[in-house]
Amino acid sequence: MKKAMIMLVVAAAAAGAFARPHGGPGPGGHRPPPPPRHYHHHHHHGGWGRGGSSFWGGFVGGVVGGAIVDAYVGPRYTETVVVQQAPVVVQQTPVVVQQTTTQVWVEGRYVDQVQANGTVVRVWQPGHYETRAVVY
């Protein structure tokens, strides 16, 4: 923010030094208008000169001034910083699993069986108990 403010001030000063509207206060003061002629030519330009031609001096001055300020205020060198992270050691605690077995009743159901000749026969499989492990 500080660099930008300094560059803005230098650019504004350069624009004021190189591009000043014609006439007005300053060296030479206000110039009186020329004597009237038999025709009046109406000008379509402002105080910055015909077609803004005086603008370019201020613009170039601002660019050059900004470059000078940036070279003066900007960093003179860069420093490379290498940061090595320490390895992370994770200690795992043993997990104690309490496992028991239990008897579970499985309902009877129909099961499809494929015969040797390729036909499918539906056969009843009666209910039974199964031993299953239960983890707590």
Coordinates of C-alpha atoms in Angstrom, one line a residue:
M1 CA 0.0 0.0 0.0
K2 CA 2.9 2.4 0.8
K3 CA 4.6 1.7 -2.5
A4 CA 1.4 2.3 -4.4
M5 CA 0.9 5.6 -2.6
I6 CA 4.4 6.8 -3.4
M7 CA 4.1 5.8 -7.0
L8 CA 0.7 7.6 -7.3
V9 CA 2.3 10.8 -5.9
V10 CA 5.2 10.6 -8.2
A11 CA 3.0 10.0 -11.2
A12 CA 0.7 12.9 -10.3
A13 CA 3.7 15.2 -9.9
A14 CA 5.1 14.1 -13.2
A15 CA 1.8 14.6 -14.9
G16 CA 1.6 18.1 -13.4
A17 CA 5.2 19.0 -14.4
F18 CA 5.0 17.8 -18.0
A19 CA 1.4 18.5 -19.0
R20 CA -0.1 21.8 -18.0
P21 CA -3.2 23.3 -19.7
H22 CA -2.5 26.2 -22.1
G23 CA -2.8 29.6 -20.4
G24 CA -3.8 30.0 -16.7
P25 CA -1.5 30.6 -13.8
G26 CA 2.2 29.8 -14.0
P27 CA 5.1 31.1 -16.0
G28 CA 3.8 33.4 -18.7
G29 CA 0.5 34.0 -16.9
H30 CA -2.8 34.3 -18.6
R31 CA -2.6 35.2 -22.3
P32 CA -5.1 37.6 -23.7
P33 CA -7.2 36.4 -26.6
P34 CA -6.1 37.3 -30.1
P35 CA -7.8 40.4 -31.8
P36 CA -11.1 39.6 -33.3
R37 CA -11.3 38.7 -37.0
H38 CA -14.1 38.7 -39.5
Y39 CA -14.8 35.0 -38.9
H40 CA -15.1 32.9 -35.8
H41 CA -13.5 29.4 -35.9
H42 CA -15.0 27.3 -33.1
H43 CA -12.6 24.9 -31.5
H44 CA -13.6 21.5 -30.1
H45 CA -10.8 20.9 -27.7
G46 CA -10.3 21.5 -24.0
G47 CA -7.4 23.0 -22.1
W48 CA -5.1 20.0 -22.7
G49 CA -4.3 21.1 -26.2
R50 CA -5.6 20.0 -29.6
G51 CA -6.8 16.5 -29.4
G52 CA -5.2 16.0 -26.0
S53 CA -1.7 16.2 -27.4
S54 CA -0.3 17.6 -24.2
F55 CA -1.7 14.5 -22.4
W56 CA 1.0 12.3 -23.7
G57 CA 3.8 14.2 -22.0
G58 CA 2.2 13.7 -18.7
F59 CA 1.4 10.1 -19.4
V60 CA 5.0 9.3 -20.4
G61 CA 6.3 11.2 -17.4
G62 CA 4.0 9.2 -15.1
V63 CA 5.2 5.9 -16.6
V64 CA 8.9 6.9 -16.3
G65 CA 8.4 8.3 -12.8
G66 CA 6.6 5.1 -11.8
A67 CA 9.4 3.0 -13.1
I68 CA 11.9 5.0 -11.2
V69 CA 9.9 4.8 -8.0
D70 CA 9.4 1.1 -8.4
A71 CA 13.1 0.6 -9.0
Y72 CA 13.9 2.7 -5.9
V73 CA 11.2 1.4 -3.5
G74 CA 11.1 -2.2 -4.9
P75 CA 13.1 -5.0 -3.4
R76 CA 16.8 -5.0 -4.2
Y77 CA 17.3 -8.7 -3.9
T78 CA 15.3 -11.8 -3.2
E79 CA 16.1 -14.4 -0.6
T80 CA 15.0 -18.0 -1.1
V81 CA 13.9 -19.6 2.2
V82 CA 13.8 -23.4 2.3
V83 CA 11.7 -24.8 5.2
Q84 CA 12.1 -28.4 6.1
Q85 CA 9.2 -29.9 8.0
A86 CA 10.0 -32.3 10.8
P87 CA 8.8 -35.8 10.2
V88 CA 5.5 -36.6 12.0
V89 CA 5.7 -39.7 14.2
V90 CA 2.3 -41.3 14.8
Q91 CA 2.2 -43.8 17.6
Q92 CA -0.6 -46.3 17.2
T93 CA -2.1 -47.9 20.3
P94 CA -3.1 -51.5 19.9
V95 CA -6.8 -52.0 19.3
V96 CA -8.3 -54.6 21.6
V97 CA -11.1 -56.4 19.8
Q98 CA -13.4 -58.6 21.8
Q99 CA -14.8 -61.3 19.6
T100 CA -17.3 -64.0 20.4
T101 CA -19.3 -66.4 18.4
T102 CA -23.0 -66.8 18.5
Q103 CA -25.6 -69.2 16.9
V104 CA -27.9 -67.5 14.4
W105 CA -31.1 -69.2 13.0
V106 CA -31.3 -68.9 9.2
E107 CA -34.8 -69.4 7.8
G108 CA -35.5 -72.0 5.2
R109 CA -35.8 -71.0 1.5
Y110 CA -36.0 -72.3 -2.0
V111 CA -32.7 -72.6 -3.9
D112 CA -32.3 -73.0 -7.6
Q113 CA -30.1 -76.0 -8.6
V114 CA -28.8 -76.7 -12.1
Q115 CA -29.0 -80.3 -13.1
A116 CA -26.4 -82.1 -15.2
N117 CA -28.6 -81.8 -18.4
G118 CA -28.8 -77.9 -17.9
T119 CA -32.4 -77.8 -16.4
V120 CA -33.0 -75.7 -13.3
V121 CA -34.9 -77.2 -10.5
R122 CA -36.1 -75.3 -7.4
V123 CA -35.4 -77.2 -4.2
W124 CA -36.4 -76.4 -0.6
Q125 CA -33.5 -75.8 1.7
P126 CA -34.6 -76.2 5.4
G127 CA -33.7 -73.7 8.1
H128 CA -30.6 -74.2 10.1
Y129 CA -28.3 -72.6 12.7
E130 CA -25.1 -70.8 11.6
T131 CA -22.1 -69.8 13.8
R132 CA -21.2 -66.2 13.3
A133 CA -18.5 -64.0 14.9
V134 CA -19.7 -60.9 16.8
V135 CA -17.2 -58.1 17.2
Y136 CA -17.6 -55.7 20.2

